[in-house]
XYZ file of N, CA and C in Angstrom:
696
model
N -57.705 -101.596 -6.001
C -57.023 -102.783 -4.395
C -56.053 -103.383 -5.167
N -54.754 -104.016 -5.573
C -54.381 -104.576 -6.209
C -54.553 -105.759 -5.044
N -55.047 -105.818 -3.547
C -54.239 -106.812 -3.079
C -55.760 -107.300 -3.088
N -56.481 -107.411 -3.564
C -58.518 -107.605 -3.588
C -58.349 -108.453 -5.185
N -57.826 -107.173 -6.026
C -57.269 -107.875 -7.442
C -56.681 -108.635 -7.247
N -55.750 -109.353 -6.636
C -54.752 -110.397 -7.052
C -55.270 -111.410 -5.703
N -56.374 -111.821 -4.908
C -57.083 -112.029 -4.284
C -58.176 -112.794 -5.655
N -58.846 -112.089 -6.342
C -59.856 -112.243 -7.080
C -58.798 -114.100 -8.621
N -58.234 -112.880 -9.104
C -57.475 -113.494 -10.006
C -57.294 -115.074 -9.870
N -56.233 -115.179 -7.888
C -55.623 -116.672 -7.744
C -57.247 -117.625 -7.924
N -58.105 -117.003 -7.263
C -59.361 -117.449 -7.024
C -60.122 -118.636 -8.749
N -59.972 -117.390 -9.586
C -59.835 -117.190 -10.969
C -59.130 -118.659 -11.714
N -57.346 -118.341 -10.911
C -56.435 -120.127 -11.319
C -57.044 -120.921 -10.585
N -57.705 -120.491 -9.556
C -57.522 -122.236 -8.933
C -59.317 -123.059 -9.877
N -60.407 -121.781 -9.878
C -61.152 -122.769 -10.864
C -61.001 -122.943 -12.325
N -59.993 -122.487 -12.797
C -59.907 -123.135 -13.505
C -58.564 -124.416 -13.899
N -58.271 -123.918 -13.054
C -57.715 -125.542 -12.587
C -57.973 -126.368 -12.145
N -59.170 -126.223 -11.616
C -59.494 -127.184 -11.332
C -60.342 -127.930 -12.719
N -60.826 -126.979 -13.397
C -61.464 -127.203 -14.432
C -60.646 -128.729 -16.087
N -59.462 -128.045 -15.504
C -58.001 -129.116 -16.201
C -58.197 -129.951 -15.387
N -58.605 -130.577 -14.287
C -57.782 -132.129 -13.683
C -59.574 -132.150 -13.471
N -60.377 -131.716 -14.575
C -61.636 -132.541 -14.323
C -61.857 -132.979 -16.266
N -60.923 -132.432 -16.730
C -60.816 -133.468 -17.958
C -61.780 -132.195 -18.834
N -61.779 -130.952 -18.459
C -62.396 -129.789 -19.321
C -61.345 -128.868 -20.496
N -61.567 -128.606 -21.281
C -60.620 -127.845 -22.136
C -61.089 -126.500 -21.195
N -59.649 -125.500 -21.539
C -60.098 -124.062 -21.294
C -59.704 -122.923 -22.331
N -60.626 -121.861 -22.957
C -60.239 -121.145 -23.755
C -59.869 -120.153 -23.168
N -58.643 -119.159 -23.691
C -58.010 -118.377 -23.382
C -57.396 -117.505 -25.021
N -57.274 -116.401 -25.017
C -56.427 -115.233 -25.664
C -54.494 -115.394 -25.600
N -54.685 -115.680 -27.179
C -52.784 -116.569 -27.275
C -52.104 -115.200 -27.280
N -50.998 -115.031 -26.458
C -50.261 -113.960 -26.659
C -49.005 -114.113 -26.957
N -48.104 -114.273 -28.085
C -46.811 -114.907 -28.073
C -45.531 -114.212 -27.425
N -46.204 -113.120 -27.163
C -44.657 -111.952 -26.314
C -45.156 -111.791 -25.005
N -46.126 -113.118 -24.370
C -45.679 -112.686 -22.880
C -45.023 -113.414 -22.107
N -43.959 -112.959 -21.950
C -42.750 -113.585 -20.963
C -43.124 -113.261 -18.834
N -42.330 -113.663 -18.552
C -42.088 -113.836 -16.981
C -42.269 -112.152 -16.166
N -42.047 -111.237 -17.700
C -41.959 -109.951 -17.510
C -42.740 -108.807 -17.587
N -43.763 -110.156 -17.649
C -45.401 -109.177 -17.973
C -45.916 -109.398 -16.356
N -45.097 -109.787 -15.277
C -45.992 -110.333 -14.365
C -45.674 -109.256 -13.164
N -46.625 -108.552 -12.738
C -46.776 -107.435 -11.226
C -47.053 -108.133 -10.274
N -47.767 -107.187 -9.683
C -47.753 -107.300 -8.345
C -49.105 -108.353 -8.673
N -50.375 -108.329 -9.754
C -50.952 -108.817 -9.233
C -50.909 -110.218 -10.750
N -51.467 -110.925 -10.248
C -51.946 -112.253 -11.044
C -52.256 -111.707 -12.432
N -52.246 -112.591 -13.340
C -52.967 -112.892 -14.615
C -53.317 -113.684 -15.305
N -54.766 -114.337 -15.377
C -54.827 -115.493 -15.591
C -54.048 -115.645 -16.651
N -54.698 -114.400 -17.640
C -54.271 -115.036 -18.838
C -52.733 -115.068 -19.306
N -52.259 -114.127 -18.055
C -50.336 -114.075 -18.438
C -49.309 -115.709 -17.859
N -50.998 -116.308 -17.275
C -50.025 -117.662 -16.644
C -50.568 -118.442 -17.443
N -51.975 -118.986 -19.120
C -52.458 -119.734 -19.747
C -51.508 -119.754 -20.634
N -50.869 -118.267 -21.270
C -50.086 -118.192 -22.087
C -48.710 -118.721 -21.787
N -48.239 -118.729 -20.555
C -46.922 -119.035 -20.423
C -47.111 -120.870 -20.440
N -47.717 -121.204 -19.730
C -48.285 -122.532 -19.308
C -48.084 -123.365 -20.613
N -49.174 -122.650 -21.633
C -49.307 -122.825 -23.105
C -47.682 -123.278 -23.914
N -47.039 -122.297 -24.142
C -45.728 -121.725 -24.335
C -45.049 -122.424 -23.587
N -44.842 -122.854 -22.876
C -43.977 -124.414 -22.168
C -44.188 -125.446 -22.080
N -45.636 -125.732 -22.809
C -45.770 -127.054 -22.829
C -46.881 -127.876 -22.257
N -47.074 -127.185 -20.881
C -48.022 -127.600 -19.633
C -49.023 -127.758 -19.924
N -49.878 -127.344 -20.844
C -51.335 -126.991 -22.063
C -50.661 -127.025 -23.613
N -51.182 -128.110 -24.266
C -51.998 -128.310 -25.328
C -53.070 -128.271 -25.717
N -53.469 -128.036 -27.170
C -54.176 -127.537 -27.880
C -54.822 -128.906 -28.253
N -56.672 -128.559 -27.964
C -57.632 -130.047 -27.521
C -57.364 -129.495 -29.287
N -57.637 -131.040 -29.759
C -57.529 -131.348 -31.740
C -59.156 -131.160 -31.685
N -60.012 -131.763 -31.052
C -61.377 -131.598 -31.222
C -61.913 -130.073 -30.982
N -61.289 -129.600 -30.606
C -61.882 -127.903 -30.919
C -61.854 -127.051 -32.089
N -61.888 -125.639 -32.141
C -61.220 -125.043 -33.219
C -60.422 -124.311 -32.672
N -59.104 -123.427 -33.278
C -58.224 -123.501 -32.971
C -57.600 -122.682 -33.750
N -58.504 -121.631 -34.134
C -58.059 -120.726 -35.248
C -57.882 -119.082 -34.961
N -57.226 -118.346 -35.513
C -56.607 -117.500 -34.812
C -56.226 -117.226 -33.724
N -56.423 -116.094 -32.658
C -55.743 -116.291 -31.709
C -56.411 -116.271 -30.035
N -57.632 -117.170 -30.730
C -58.248 -118.020 -29.174
C -57.696 -119.827 -29.356
N -57.424 -119.988 -28.237
C -56.869 -120.977 -28.027
C -57.782 -122.259 -27.109
N -57.886 -123.395 -27.489
C -59.187 -124.014 -26.207
C -57.390 -125.442 -25.816
N -57.116 -125.353 -24.888
C -56.285 -125.846 -24.718
C -56.342 -127.088 -23.050
N -55.873 -128.171 -22.988
C -56.472 -128.643 -21.745
C -54.716 -129.597 -21.593
N -55.311 -130.384 -20.370
C -54.024 -131.077 -20.166
C -53.009 -131.927 -21.302
N -51.781 -132.238 -20.904
C -51.418 -133.022 -22.364
C -51.660 -134.586 -21.373
N -51.057 -134.890 -20.421
C -50.795 -136.156 -20.088
C -50.743 -135.966 -18.400
N -50.830 -136.958 -17.734
C -50.553 -137.525 -16.342
C -49.799 -136.997 -15.324
N -48.191 -136.889 -16.540
C -46.991 -135.951 -15.970
C -47.387 -135.386 -15.318
N -47.836 -134.282 -16.547
C -48.188 -132.572 -16.627
C -49.445 -132.854 -15.197
N -50.558 -133.943 -14.976
C -51.791 -133.380 -14.262
C -51.495 -133.316 -13.506
N -50.086 -134.431 -12.593
C -49.704 -134.135 -11.352
C -49.581 -133.015 -10.954
N -48.113 -132.140 -11.847
C -47.647 -131.455 -11.677
C -49.311 -129.796 -11.145
N -50.428 -130.251 -11.943
C -51.462 -128.854 -11.618
C -52.253 -129.155 -10.313
N -51.965 -130.524 -9.913
C -52.788 -130.967 -8.701
C -51.833 -130.548 -7.511
N -50.494 -130.828 -7.615
C -50.167 -130.417 -6.906
C -50.024 -128.516 -6.504
N -50.228 -127.431 -7.429
C -50.459 -126.552 -7.698
C -51.747 -126.017 -6.780
N -52.815 -127.429 -7.106
C -54.276 -126.623 -6.940
C -53.946 -127.012 -5.120
N -53.853 -128.336 -4.893
C -53.073 -128.516 -3.400
C -52.566 -127.250 -2.449
N -51.506 -126.250 -3.765
C -50.784 -125.475 -2.933
C -52.248 -124.192 -2.283
N -53.083 -123.726 -2.930
C -53.987 -123.489 -2.478
C -55.172 -123.533 -1.649
N -55.219 -124.915 -1.809
C -56.072 -125.701 -0.211
C -55.131 -125.073 0.760
N -53.699 -125.503 1.125
C -52.895 -125.750 2.333
C -52.574 -124.059 2.338
N -53.070 -123.286 1.477
C -52.572 -121.562 1.842
C -53.848 -121.615 2.979
N -54.660 -121.744 2.985
C -55.550 -121.628 3.745
C -55.175 -121.727 5.157
N -54.380 -122.576 5.260
C -54.362 -123.515 6.703
C -54.836 -125.326 6.942
N -54.733 -125.889 5.769
C -55.116 -126.976 5.946
C -53.481 -127.716 6.222
N -53.422 -128.648 6.442
C -51.583 -129.121 6.898
C -51.899 -130.389 6.086
N -50.701 -131.495 5.819
C -50.543 -131.693 4.865
C -50.797 -132.767 5.578
N -50.580 -133.224 7.053
C -51.005 -134.308 8.001
C -52.443 -134.898 7.809
N -53.199 -133.492 7.669
C -54.845 -133.490 7.699
C -55.787 -134.029 6.370
N -54.294 -133.858 5.369
C -55.243 -133.816 3.861
C -54.919 -135.489 3.791
N -53.632 -136.401 4.462
C -53.267 -137.616 3.734
C -54.497 -138.427 4.897
N -54.686 -137.791 6.354
C -55.856 -138.362 7.179
C -56.454 -138.545 6.384
N -57.290 -137.423 5.415
C -58.759 -137.752 4.834
C -59.053 -138.743 3.910
N -57.472 -138.414 3.314
C -57.146 -140.037 2.534
C -57.567 -140.993 2.941
N -56.707 -141.286 3.829
C -57.014 -142.624 4.312
C -58.331 -143.246 4.867
N -59.197 -142.374 5.131
C -59.927 -142.599 5.925
C -61.352 -142.382 4.884
N -61.188 -142.219 3.493
C -62.131 -141.958 2.507
C -61.860 -143.931 2.023
N -60.403 -144.102 1.792
C -60.210 -145.572 1.405
C -60.679 -146.319 2.613
N -61.151 -146.052 3.343
C -61.026 -147.427 4.544
C -62.109 -146.999 4.596
N -63.446 -146.237 3.634
C -64.399 -145.566 4.515
C -65.051 -145.234 5.784
N -63.708 -144.560 6.364
C -64.187 -144.600 7.320
C -64.818 -143.049 7.531
N -66.244 -142.823 7.407
C -66.819 -141.640 7.401
C -66.394 -140.767 8.498
N -66.532 -141.277 9.582
C -66.350 -140.091 10.944
C -65.465 -139.740 11.038
N -63.848 -140.208 10.678
C -62.144 -139.898 10.871
C -62.820 -138.497 9.251
N -63.186 -139.292 8.137
C -63.748 -138.515 6.700
C -64.222 -136.989 7.654
N -65.660 -137.034 7.854
C -66.111 -136.002 8.705
C -65.337 -134.851 9.061
N -64.584 -135.242 10.670
C -63.862 -134.643 11.419
C -62.470 -134.230 10.161
N -62.036 -134.572 9.587
C -61.054 -133.939 8.813
C -61.703 -132.717 7.904
N -62.913 -132.725 7.364
C -63.483 -132.038 6.223
C -63.530 -130.865 7.829
N -64.112 -130.572 8.929
C -64.653 -129.584 9.604
C -63.478 -129.301 9.930
N -62.436 -129.689 10.222
C -61.324 -129.175 10.776
C -60.730 -128.457 9.557
N -61.574 -128.576 7.788
C -60.635 -127.551 7.052
C -61.705 -126.270 6.827
N -62.569 -126.213 7.044
C -63.292 -125.853 6.886
C -63.531 -124.471 7.651
N -62.890 -124.584 8.207
C -63.023 -122.883 9.486
C -62.215 -121.983 8.673
N -61.185 -122.574 8.204
C -60.110 -121.803 7.487
C -60.088 -121.087 6.095
N -61.492 -121.717 5.681
C -62.188 -120.887 4.328
C -62.379 -119.610 5.339
N -62.986 -118.683 4.313
C -62.928 -117.205 4.005
C -64.189 -117.342 2.789
N -65.245 -116.989 3.083
C -66.312 -116.765 1.553
C -67.939 -116.630 2.254
N -68.127 -115.848 0.630
C -69.537 -115.545 0.976
C -69.938 -116.507 0.244
N -70.413 -116.695 -0.864
C -71.084 -117.601 -1.718
C -71.308 -118.916 -1.218
N -71.546 -119.918 -1.031
C -71.848 -120.509 0.082
C -72.452 -121.786 -0.837
N -72.438 -121.810 -2.345
C -73.412 -122.335 -3.192
C -72.356 -124.092 -3.524
N -73.224 -124.914 -3.767
C -72.409 -126.050 -3.826
C -71.885 -126.432 -4.668
N -71.228 -125.424 -5.633
C -70.299 -125.401 -6.444
C -68.913 -125.032 -6.028
N -69.359 -124.100 -4.779
C -68.176 -123.505 -4.500
C -67.298 -124.953 -3.145
N -68.489 -125.710 -2.791
C -68.330 -126.843 -1.660
C -67.380 -127.552 -2.810
N -68.295 -127.551 -4.060
C -67.507 -128.859 -5.074
C -66.411 -128.465 -5.570
N -65.760 -127.397 -5.591
C -64.619 -127.328 -6.380
C -63.672 -126.878 -5.281
N -63.915 -126.992 -3.419
C -63.269 -126.977 -2.562
C -62.865 -128.323 -2.714
N -63.406 -128.980 -2.904
C -63.157 -130.138 -2.047
C -62.794 -131.486 -3.212
N -63.117 -130.974 -4.656
C -61.901 -131.332 -5.373
C -60.704 -131.178 -5.241
N -60.341 -130.204 -5.299
C -58.963 -129.487 -4.451
C -58.161 -130.055 -3.713
N -58.855 -130.474 -2.844
C -58.493 -131.868 -1.765
C -58.245 -132.985 -2.069
N -59.472 -133.449 -3.113
C -59.281 -135.018 -3.528
C -57.892 -134.861 -4.552
N -57.203 -133.532 -4.857
C -56.604 -133.389 -5.793
C -55.199 -134.845 -5.961
N -55.291 -134.700 -4.375
C -54.064 -135.487 -4.172
C -54.646 -137.031 -4.315
N -55.142 -137.202 -4.477
C -55.620 -139.174 -5.401
C -55.012 -138.900 -6.697
N -54.735 -138.455 -7.317
C -54.498 -138.088 -8.816
C -53.048 -138.202 -9.246
N -52.402 -139.866 -9.491
C -51.133 -139.987 -9.662
C -51.447 -141.351 -9.963
N -51.020 -141.911 -10.431
C -50.314 -143.438 -10.985
C -51.448 -144.328 -10.384
N -51.946 -144.148 -9.730
C -52.835 -145.010 -9.261
C -54.066 -144.719 -9.206
N -54.371 -143.521 -9.264
C -55.930 -143.381 -9.725
C -56.576 -142.434 -9.937
N -57.344 -142.011 -10.604
C -58.302 -140.933 -11.757
C -59.242 -140.720 -10.663
N -59.353 -139.109 -10.917
C -60.547 -138.402 -9.983
C -61.039 -138.181 -11.390
N -62.513 -137.680 -11.491
C -63.112 -136.952 -12.660
C -64.626 -136.570 -11.588
N -65.346 -135.249 -12.401
C -65.975 -134.527 -11.877
C -67.071 -134.616 -12.621
N -68.551 -134.394 -12.601
C -69.576 -133.788 -12.525
C -69.490 -134.779 -14.722
N -69.107 -136.556 -14.622
C -69.527 -136.778 -15.796
C -70.468 -137.231 -16.151
N -70.546 -138.388 -16.803
C -71.699 -139.277 -16.762
C -71.283 -141.041 -16.826
N -72.830 -140.726 -15.883
C -72.447 -142.326 -16.048
C -73.460 -142.850 -15.280
N -74.293 -144.393 -15.167
C -75.305 -144.924 -15.063
C -77.272 -143.870 -15.804
N -77.857 -143.116 -14.900
C -78.767 -141.997 -15.281
C -79.020 -140.822 -15.357
N -77.190 -140.233 -14.437
C -76.730 -139.126 -14.773
C -74.899 -138.351 -14.747
N -75.451 -137.189 -14.411
C -74.209 -137.152 -14.167
C -73.739 -137.108 -12.330
N -72.973 -137.695 -12.472
C -72.140 -138.126 -10.965
C -71.225 -137.104 -10.216
N -71.661 -136.360 -9.076
C -70.146 -134.897 -8.582
C -69.029 -135.347 -8.676
N -68.790 -136.312 -8.206
C -67.361 -136.745 -8.137
C -67.482 -138.088 -7.680
N -66.124 -138.931 -8.940
C -65.584 -140.363 -8.750
C -64.017 -140.685 -8.417
N -63.739 -141.314 -7.842
C -62.342 -141.522 -7.990
C -62.137 -142.975 -7.945
N -61.276 -143.329 -9.070
C -61.443 -144.750 -9.511
C -59.303 -145.184 -9.089
N -59.634 -146.237 -8.342
C -58.336 -146.973 -8.383
C -58.206 -147.999 -8.904
N -57.373 -149.221 -8.739
C -57.678 -150.069 -9.660
C -57.984 -151.309 -9.434
N -58.545 -151.096 -8.038
C -59.310 -152.106 -7.049
C -60.289 -151.758 -6.611
N -60.436 -150.572 -5.962
C -61.377 -149.414 -5.373
C -62.073 -148.415 -6.498
N -63.314 -147.801 -5.711
C -64.326 -146.911 -6.813
C -64.750 -145.971 -5.437
N -65.336 -144.772 -5.852
C -65.301 -143.517 -4.516
C -66.396 -143.200 -5.561
N -68.102 -143.009 -5.127
C -68.486 -141.657 -5.615
C -69.495 -141.052 -4.650
N -69.012 -139.904 -4.807
C -69.696 -138.561 -3.750
C -70.850 -137.988 -5.040
N -71.267 -137.326 -4.123
C -72.609 -136.947 -3.940
C -72.698 -135.701 -3.189
N -72.607 -133.913 -2.924
C -72.779 -133.021 -2.901
C -74.100 -132.709 -2.765
N -74.542 -131.616 -1.505
C -75.687 -131.300 -1.398
C -75.429 -130.075 -0.199
N -76.128 -129.223 -0.288
C -76.032 -128.229 0.480
C -77.479 -127.908 1.561
N -77.280 -127.842 2.706
C -78.321 -127.741 3.196
C -78.990 -126.294 3.775
N -80.356 -126.105 4.088
C -80.649 -124.901 4.904
C -81.446 -125.039 6.030
N -81.140 -125.904 6.557
C -81.764 -126.777 7.663
C -81.175 -128.543 7.962
N -82.133 -129.421 7.817
C -81.382 -130.613 7.692
C -80.733 -130.916 7.321
N -79.579 -131.442 7.326
C -78.630 -132.346 6.699
C -78.633 -133.417 6.369
N -78.968 -134.193 7.356
C -79.178 -135.529 7.244
C -80.445 -135.775 6.582
N -81.224 -135.439 6.007
C -82.143 -135.039 4.929
C -81.778 -135.077 4.250
N -80.829 -134.315 3.557
C -79.890 -133.951 2.225
C -79.522 -135.222 2.091
N -78.622 -135.976 3.636
C -77.673 -136.841 3.052
C -77.929 -138.121 2.257
N -79.431 -137.921 3.296
C -80.043 -139.671 2.166
C -80.697 -139.546 1.226
N -81.037 -137.857 1.159
C -81.607 -137.506 -0.360
C -79.821 -138.146 -1.615
N -78.961 -137.076 -0.606
C -77.321 -138.166 -1.744
C -77.234 -139.248 -2.215
N -77.477 -139.953 -0.877
C -77.395 -141.285 -1.118
C -78.220 -142.373 -2.452
N -79.518 -141.775 -2.283
C -81.005 -141.899 -2.982
C -80.027 -141.822 -4.492
N -79.897 -140.858 -4.496
C -79.464 -140.011 -6.017
C -78.546 -141.289 -6.184
N -77.806 -141.172 -5.746
C -76.392 -142.184 -6.103
C -77.056 -143.482 -6.296
N -77.826 -144.131 -5.386
C -78.285 -145.574 -5.980
C -79.324 -145.310 -7.193
N -80.486 -144.398 -6.968
C -81.469 -144.278 -8.031
C -81.127 -143.993 -9.484
N -79.581 -142.893 -9.302
C -79.347 -142.668 -11.012
C -78.397 -144.154 -11.644
N -77.172 -144.708 -10.201
C -76.704 -145.764 -10.514
C -75.122 -144.890 -11.181
N -74.453 -144.338 -10.469
C -73.938 -143.318 -11.105
C -72.360 -144.350 -10.798
N -72.745 -145.118 -10.012
C -71.710 -146.066 -9.876
C -71.316 -147.222 -11.386
N -72.153 -147.383 -12.206
C -72.412 -147.818 -13.725
C -70.975 -147.773 -13.984
N -70.578 -147.588 -14.413
C -68.777 -146.824 -14.572
C -68.109 -148.144 -13.938
N -68.212 -148.122 -12.659
C -67.350 -148.463 -11.479
C -67.557 -150.492 -12.164
N -68.435 -150.102 -12.236
C -69.088 -152.240 -12.214
C -68.316 -152.298 -13.349
N -69.037 -152.163 -14.186
C -68.692 -152.332 -15.691
C -67.532 -152.500 -15.998
N -66.582 -151.723 -15.273
C -64.497 -151.639 -15.395
C -64.104 -152.619 -14.144
N -64.937 -153.611 -13.521
C -64.876 -154.725 -12.897
C -64.798 -154.491 -11.484
N -64.857 -153.196 -10.933
C -64.121 -152.969 -9.379
C -65.418 -153.016 -8.609
N -64.609 -153.687 -7.491
C -65.896 -154.974 -6.545
C -66.495 -153.798 -5.425
N -64.746 -153.481 -5.429
C -65.445 -152.282 -3.796
C -65.657 -150.678 -4.471
N -66.442 -150.299 -3.658
C -67.277 -149.309 -4.184
C -67.696 -148.439 -2.982
N -67.215 -147.574 -2.826
C -67.620 -146.821 -1.854
C -67.978 -145.795 -1.693
N -69.744 -145.003 -1.502
C -70.819 -144.558 -1.636
C -70.826 -143.326 -0.704
N -70.366 -141.956 -0.774
C -70.964 -141.105 -0.087
C -71.939 -140.189 -0.028
N -72.451 -140.014 0.900
C -73.830 -138.678 0.500
C -72.904 -137.351 1.889
N -72.245 -136.515 1.144
C -71.605 -135.940 1.541
C -72.317 -133.682 1.661
N -72.623 -133.347 2.870
C -73.293 -132.341 3.335
C -72.590 -131.772 3.738
N -72.573 -130.350 3.235
C -72.652 -129.441 3.634
C -73.699 -127.395 4.356
N -72.860 -127.271 5.513
C -74.614 -126.023 5.784
C -73.362 -124.906 6.187
N -73.274 -124.267 6.054
C -72.190 -122.849 6.586
C -70.691 -123.753 6.280
N -70.405 -123.595 7.591
C -68.764 -124.177 7.190
C -69.035 -125.351 8.496
N -69.795 -126.355 8.328
C -69.765 -127.284 9.061
C -70.624 -128.424 8.091
N -69.942 -129.825 8.119
C -70.055 -130.622 7.164
C -70.402 -132.153 7.561
N -71.610 -133.110 7.063
C -71.541 -133.910 7.662
C -71.294 -135.216 6.462
N -70.994 -136.393 6.756
C -70.688 -137.955 5.767
C -71.590 -138.681 6.459
N -72.587 -139.350 4.675
C -73.453 -140.870 5.669
C -72.708 -141.658 3.910
């Protein structure tokens, strides 16, 4: 079933882009014979990664072993990171999320308007089609949305160490910082939201932001249950 294979490959490409935008390196088998002619009706992630590498959109990770045909690469600079973030946003908007809704969500996040953030997220979630409702799935989806913050003014980090643990999502601007902790609830969403906020405080996920002199820090507990979300 080519249609099914195509969807699965697109999902894999999306996950790979999320990893790259998170600052992670990705591994693939290098083939210098890959050209655009190798693409057919099914998207090939290996072909895409080879073309991106050959075109200079990926660079070798100098801290990793790159002997033989197996290559470990990462995004080389912020200019290329912007290009990847636009690709990721395209995946999100293909699910029916409008650019206006994304902008409203960005504005609400910066203004600490949790009610408006929640409204936007709940407007986006019904457009999703999924069976695997684990925290990693929601995390990846929301990271795709937050890729719109990735520009000269903001840095977006995911699953990094700070304080006494690893935060889910951090957005750092010149004079503002945002910390998000995600939870997936089986029943009591409010309880999970409070636990997420307590986790941020107890593990001091905001410590790096404080150390860098950022005084305005918004902390959000984001809880999902099926296709609904609350933000506290």
